[in-house]
Coordinates of C-alpha atoms in Angstrom, one line a residue:
M1 CA 8.4 15.0 -29.8
N2 CA 5.6 12.4 -29.6
I3 CA 3.3 14.5 -31.8
F4 CA 6.0 15.1 -34.4
Y5 CA 7.0 11.5 -34.5
T6 CA 3.4 10.4 -34.8
F7 CA 3.0 12.5 -37.9
L8 CA 6.3 11.2 -39.3
A9 CA 5.3 7.6 -38.6
K10 CA 2.0 8.1 -40.5
E11 CA 3.8 9.6 -43.5
L12 CA 6.4 6.8 -43.6
T13 CA 3.7 4.1 -43.2
E14 CA 1.6 5.5 -46.1
H15 CA 4.6 5.3 -48.4
E16 CA 5.1 1.6 -47.5
N17 CA 1.9 0.8 -49.5
H18 CA 0.5 -2.1 -47.3
R19 CA -2.1 -4.4 -48.8
T20 CA -4.6 -4.3 -45.9
N21 CA -5.6 -1.9 -43.2
T22 CA -4.5 -4.4 -40.6
L23 CA -0.9 -4.5 -41.9
F24 CA -1.0 -0.7 -42.2
E25 CA -2.1 -0.3 -38.6
D26 CA 0.4 -2.8 -37.2
S27 CA 3.3 -1.1 -39.0
M28 CA 2.3 2.4 -37.8
I29 CA 1.7 1.2 -34.3
S30 CA 5.2 -0.4 -34.1
K31 CA 6.8 2.9 -35.3
M32 CA 4.8 5.0 -32.9
F33 CA 5.1 3.0 -29.8
F34 CA 8.8 2.1 -29.9
F35 CA 9.8 5.8 -30.3
Q36 CA 7.3 6.8 -27.6
F37 CA 8.5 4.1 -25.3
V38 CA 12.1 5.5 -25.4
N39 CA 11.0 9.1 -25.3
S40 CA 8.6 8.6 -22.4
Y41 CA 10.4 6.1 -20.1
A42 CA 14.2 6.6 -20.7
S43 CA 14.6 9.2 -18.0
F44 CA 12.8 7.0 -15.5
F45 CA 14.9 4.0 -16.2
Y46 CA 18.0 6.1 -15.7
L47 CA 16.8 7.4 -12.3
A48 CA 15.7 3.9 -11.3
F49 CA 18.7 1.8 -12.2
I50 CA 21.7 3.9 -13.4
A51 CA 21.7 7.2 -11.5
E52 CA 22.7 5.6 -8.2
Y53 CA 25.8 4.0 -9.7
A54 CA 26.6 7.2 -11.5
N55 CA 26.4 9.1 -8.2
D56 CA 23.7 11.3 -9.7
C57 CA 21.1 10.8 -7.0
P58 CA 20.1 13.6 -4.6
A59 CA 20.7 13.3 -0.9
E60 CA 17.3 11.8 -0.2
G61 CA 17.9 9.0 -2.7
C62 CA 16.9 8.0 -6.2
M63 CA 13.4 6.7 -5.3
S64 CA 12.3 10.1 -4.1
S65 CA 13.6 11.8 -7.2
L66 CA 12.0 9.1 -9.3
A67 CA 8.6 9.6 -7.6
I68 CA 8.8 13.4 -8.0
N69 CA 9.7 13.2 -11.7
L70 CA 7.1 10.5 -12.3
S71 CA 4.3 12.5 -10.6
V72 CA 5.2 15.7 -12.5
I73 CA 5.4 14.1 -16.0
F74 CA 2.5 11.7 -15.4
G75 CA 0.3 14.6 -14.1
V76 CA 1.3 16.9 -17.0
R77 CA 0.5 14.2 -19.5
L78 CA -2.9 13.5 -17.9
F79 CA -4.1 17.1 -17.7
S80 CA -2.6 18.1 -21.1
S81 CA -4.5 15.1 -22.6
L82 CA -7.7 16.3 -21.0
L83 CA -7.1 19.8 -22.3
I84 CA -6.4 18.7 -25.8
D85 CA -9.2 16.1 -26.0
I86 CA -12.0 17.8 -24.1
V87 CA -11.5 21.5 -23.3
I88 CA -10.3 22.7 -26.7
P89 CA -13.0 20.7 -28.7
Y90 CA -15.6 22.1 -26.3
I91 CA -14.5 25.7 -27.0
A92 CA -14.5 25.0 -30.7
Y93 CA -18.0 23.4 -30.4
L94 CA -19.3 26.5 -28.6
Y95 CA -17.8 28.8 -31.3
V96 CA -19.3 26.7 -34.2
K97 CA -22.7 26.4 -32.4
S98 CA -22.9 30.2 -31.9
N99 CA -22.1 30.9 -35.5
V100 CA -24.1 28.3 -37.4
A101 CA -27.1 27.8 -35.1
S102 CA -29.3 29.8 -37.5
M103 CA -27.7 28.6 -40.8
G104 CA -29.4 26.0 -42.9
T105 CA -31.1 22.8 -41.9
P106 CA -29.9 20.4 -39.1
A107 CA -28.3 18.2 -41.7
E108 CA -26.3 21.2 -43.1
Q109 CA -25.3 22.1 -39.6
A110 CA -24.1 18.6 -38.9
N111 CA -22.0 18.7 -42.1
L112 CA -20.0 21.5 -40.6
K113 CA -18.8 19.3 -37.7
V114 CA -15.3 17.8 -37.7
K115 CA -14.9 14.7 -39.8
Y116 CA -14.0 11.6 -37.8
D117 CA -10.9 9.8 -38.8
P118 CA -11.3 6.3 -37.3
L119 CA -7.8 5.1 -38.1
F120 CA -5.7 8.0 -36.8
T121 CA -8.0 9.0 -33.9
L122 CA -8.1 5.4 -32.6
L123 CA -4.3 5.1 -32.9
Q124 CA -3.9 8.3 -30.9
D125 CA -6.3 7.2 -28.2
Y126 CA -4.7 3.7 -27.9
S127 CA -1.3 5.3 -27.8
E128 CA -2.3 7.6 -24.9
V129 CA -3.8 4.8 -22.9
V130 CA -0.9 2.4 -23.5
I131 CA 1.7 5.0 -22.5
Q132 CA -0.3 5.8 -19.4
F133 CA -0.5 2.1 -18.6
G134 CA 3.3 1.9 -18.8
Y135 CA 3.7 4.7 -16.3
I136 CA 1.4 3.0 -13.9
A137 CA 2.6 -0.6 -14.3
M138 CA 6.4 -0.3 -14.7
F139 CA 6.9 2.2 -11.9
A140 CA 4.0 1.3 -9.6
S141 CA 6.3 0.9 -6.6
A142 CA 7.6 4.4 -7.0
L143 CA 4.2 6.2 -7.2
P144 CA 1.4 3.9 -6.0
I145 CA -1.2 6.7 -6.0
A146 CA -0.8 7.0 -9.8
S147 CA -3.4 4.3 -10.3
C148 CA -6.0 6.2 -8.4
I149 CA -5.3 9.4 -10.3
A150 CA -5.5 7.6 -13.6
L151 CA -8.8 6.0 -12.6
I152 CA -10.4 9.4 -12.0
T153 CA -8.9 11.1 -15.0
N154 CA -9.8 8.2 -17.3
T155 CA -13.4 8.3 -16.2
V156 CA -13.6 12.0 -17.1
W157 CA -11.7 11.3 -20.4
I158 CA -14.2 8.6 -21.4
K159 CA -17.1 10.8 -20.7
G160 CA -15.4 13.5 -22.8
L161 CA -14.9 11.1 -25.7
I162 CA -18.6 10.2 -25.6
W163 CA -19.5 13.8 -25.7
K164 CA -17.2 14.5 -28.6
M165 CA -18.7 11.6 -30.6
F166 CA -22.2 13.1 -30.2
H167 CA -21.5 16.9 -30.5
V168 CA -18.1 17.5 -32.2
F169 CA -17.5 14.8 -34.8
Q170 CA -19.6 13.9 -37.7
R171 CA -21.3 10.5 -37.3
P172 CA -18.7 7.9 -38.3
F173 CA -19.5 4.9 -40.5
P174 CA -19.4 1.7 -38.4
S175 CA -16.7 -0.8 -39.3
G176 CA -15.6 -4.1 -37.9
A177 CA -12.2 -5.2 -36.6
Q178 CA -10.6 -8.6 -36.1
D179 CA -9.0 -7.5 -32.8
I180 CA -7.1 -4.5 -31.3
G181 CA -4.1 -5.5 -33.4
F182 CA -0.5 -5.0 -32.3
W183 CA -1.6 -3.2 -29.2
Q184 CA -2.4 -6.6 -27.6
D185 CA 1.3 -7.6 -27.9
I186 CA 2.5 -4.2 -26.7
L187 CA 0.3 -4.4 -23.5
L188 CA 1.7 -7.9 -22.9
I189 CA 5.3 -6.7 -23.3
I190 CA 4.7 -3.8 -20.9
A191 CA 3.1 -6.1 -18.3
T192 CA 6.1 -8.4 -18.5
V193 CA 8.6 -5.5 -18.4
A194 CA 6.7 -4.2 -15.4
V195 CA 7.5 -7.3 -13.4
V196 CA 11.2 -6.9 -14.0
T197 CA 11.3 -3.1 -13.3
N198 CA 9.3 -3.3 -10.0
A199 CA 11.4 -6.3 -8.9
G200 CA 14.5 -4.2 -9.5
L201 CA 13.1 -1.1 -7.8
I202 CA 12.1 -3.1 -4.7
V203 CA 15.3 -5.2 -4.4
F204 CA 18.1 -2.9 -5.6
T205 CA 16.8 0.8 -5.7
M206 CA 14.9 0.9 -2.4
S207 CA 16.7 0.6 0.9
T208 CA 14.3 -2.1 2.2
L209 CA 16.7 -5.0 1.6
N210 CA 20.1 -3.2 2.1
Q211 CA 20.8 -5.1 5.3
F212 CA 20.9 -8.4 3.4
S213 CA 23.8 -9.8 1.3
D214 CA 24.0 -9.3 -2.5
A215 CA 23.4 -13.0 -3.1
F216 CA 20.2 -12.9 -1.1
R217 CA 19.0 -9.8 -2.9
F218 CA 19.8 -11.3 -6.3
W219 CA 17.8 -14.5 -5.6
T220 CA 15.0 -12.5 -4.2
F221 CA 14.9 -10.5 -7.5
I222 CA 14.8 -13.7 -9.5
L223 CA 12.2 -15.4 -7.3
F224 CA 10.0 -12.3 -7.3
Q225 CA 10.0 -12.3 -11.1
W226 CA 9.1 -16.0 -11.5
I227 CA 6.3 -15.8 -9.0
C228 CA 4.7 -12.7 -10.7
L229 CA 5.2 -14.1 -14.2
A230 CA 3.6 -17.4 -13.1
I231 CA 0.6 -15.5 -11.6
Q232 CA 0.3 -13.7 -14.9
Q233 CA 0.1 -16.9 -16.9
V234 CA -2.4 -18.4 -14.5
V235 CA -4.7 -15.3 -14.8
M236 CA -4.3 -15.3 -18.6
A237 CA -5.3 -19.0 -18.7
L238 CA -8.3 -18.6 -16.3
I239 CA -9.7 -15.5 -18.0
P240 CA -10.3 -16.2 -21.8
D241 CA -10.0 -13.5 -24.3
E242 CA -13.4 -14.4 -25.6
P243 CA -16.3 -15.2 -23.2
E244 CA -18.0 -18.5 -23.5
A245 CA -21.3 -16.9 -24.3
I246 CA -19.8 -15.1 -27.3
K247 CA -18.3 -18.3 -28.5
I248 CA -21.7 -20.0 -28.4
Q249 CA -23.3 -17.1 -30.2
K250 CA -20.7 -17.3 -32.9
L251 CA -21.3 -21.0 -33.4
R252 CA -25.0 -20.4 -33.6
E253 CA -24.6 -17.7 -36.2
Q254 CA -22.3 -20.1 -38.2
F255 CA -24.9 -22.8 -38.0
I256 CA -27.7 -20.5 -39.2
V257 CA -25.6 -19.2 -42.1
R258 CA -24.6 -22.7 -43.1
K259 CA -28.2 -23.9 -43.1
L260 CA -30.1 -20.9 -44.4
V261 CA -27.6 -19.2 -46.7
D262 CA -25.2 -21.9 -47.8
K263 CA -28.0 -24.6 -47.9
V264 CA -25.8 -27.3 -46.4
P265 CA -27.9 -30.5 -46.0
E266 CA -28.2 -32.2 -42.6
P267 CA -26.2 -35.5 -42.4
E268 CA -28.4 -38.6 -42.4
S269 CA -27.1 -39.7 -39.1
H270 CA -28.5 -36.5 -37.4
I271 CA -32.0 -36.7 -38.9
K272 CA -34.5 -38.1 -36.5
E273 CA -38.3 -38.4 -36.9
T274 CA -39.9 -36.2 -34.2
T275 CA -43.5 -35.2 -33.7
P276 CA -43.8 -31.4 -33.5
V277 CA -45.5 -30.2 -30.3
P278 CA -46.9 -26.7 -30.2
L279 CA -45.1 -24.3 -27.8
T280 CA -47.5 -23.1 -25.1
I281 CA -47.1 -21.6 -21.7
R282 CA -47.5 -25.0 -20.1
N283 CA -44.8 -26.8 -22.0
Y284 CA -42.5 -23.7 -22.3
R285 CA -40.0 -25.0 -19.8
E286 CA -39.6 -28.4 -21.5
Y287 CA -39.3 -27.1 -25.0
G288 CA -37.2 -24.0 -24.0
K289 CA -34.3 -26.3 -23.3
P290 CA -31.6 -26.9 -25.9
N291 CA -32.7 -29.0 -28.9
P292 CA -31.3 -32.5 -28.6
I293 CA -30.7 -32.6 -32.4
H294 CA -29.2 -29.1 -32.6
P295 CA -27.8 -28.0 -29.2
L296 CA -27.2 -24.5 -30.5
L297 CA -30.9 -24.0 -31.2
T298 CA -33.8 -24.0 -28.8
A299 CA -37.6 -23.9 -29.2
S300 CA -38.1 -20.9 -27.0
S301 CA -38.8 -17.4 -28.2
R302 CA -35.4 -16.2 -26.9
D303 CA -33.7 -17.7 -29.9
T304 CA -35.7 -15.9 -32.5

């Protein structure tokens, strides 16, 4: 169903005639994810929070059933992803290599490789990673070992993607991007929902707090959420999205473009008469420090 709806989302988005690639990607991401969210997690939400009240749990409890279903579906998705992304392309690569090894020049052989679609391929990769993150984050208390399994399989998957870029796909044209788009908001939504789902699993679905009153369990549920959400906000505030070194480098590039390309004159208040001193080994330390007039530039060879 996910594969079918991904194709449908692509066709619908192309008929919407968006003005920019960013709008096109955001529209397609929203269609893909919200369907895949329901299709991938609906059964787990039922087992976690509804099956117990519907008397649909096995004798050993809903948590065991949730853990078994999560391990099966999570494992099948991981290994099917590895099969589709690595094994099948490798077999196709061996077939093409054995048939075209003696045909034409290396450039002609490279032209027979699969064309890389940066938009659709990246959307599929992001979708796979985000859905996997949802399994791990939202139901971590039901299957804690899922994080370790995902770490191992993702390492293999990344190596497989690197190999495909070198041997299976034609060399793509490099292109820039403002950010990862709507995926950033989706990851934040999943991280927030994960706090609520894990709090509900621990307080209401597990039998850990059954000996306490309903009022105590309810306020534990509320307090758990607020503590985790507060930690999330603190971590987000302490770890910037853009490192300080990157910010400084961007400011330096803007300064150079403004002076060398746009020819913006220096304000009179910033102009000071200085005596140039040749840069030698002996005075490298002194003149390698930031320039007092232009803090973003230095006299050392590192800035050239």
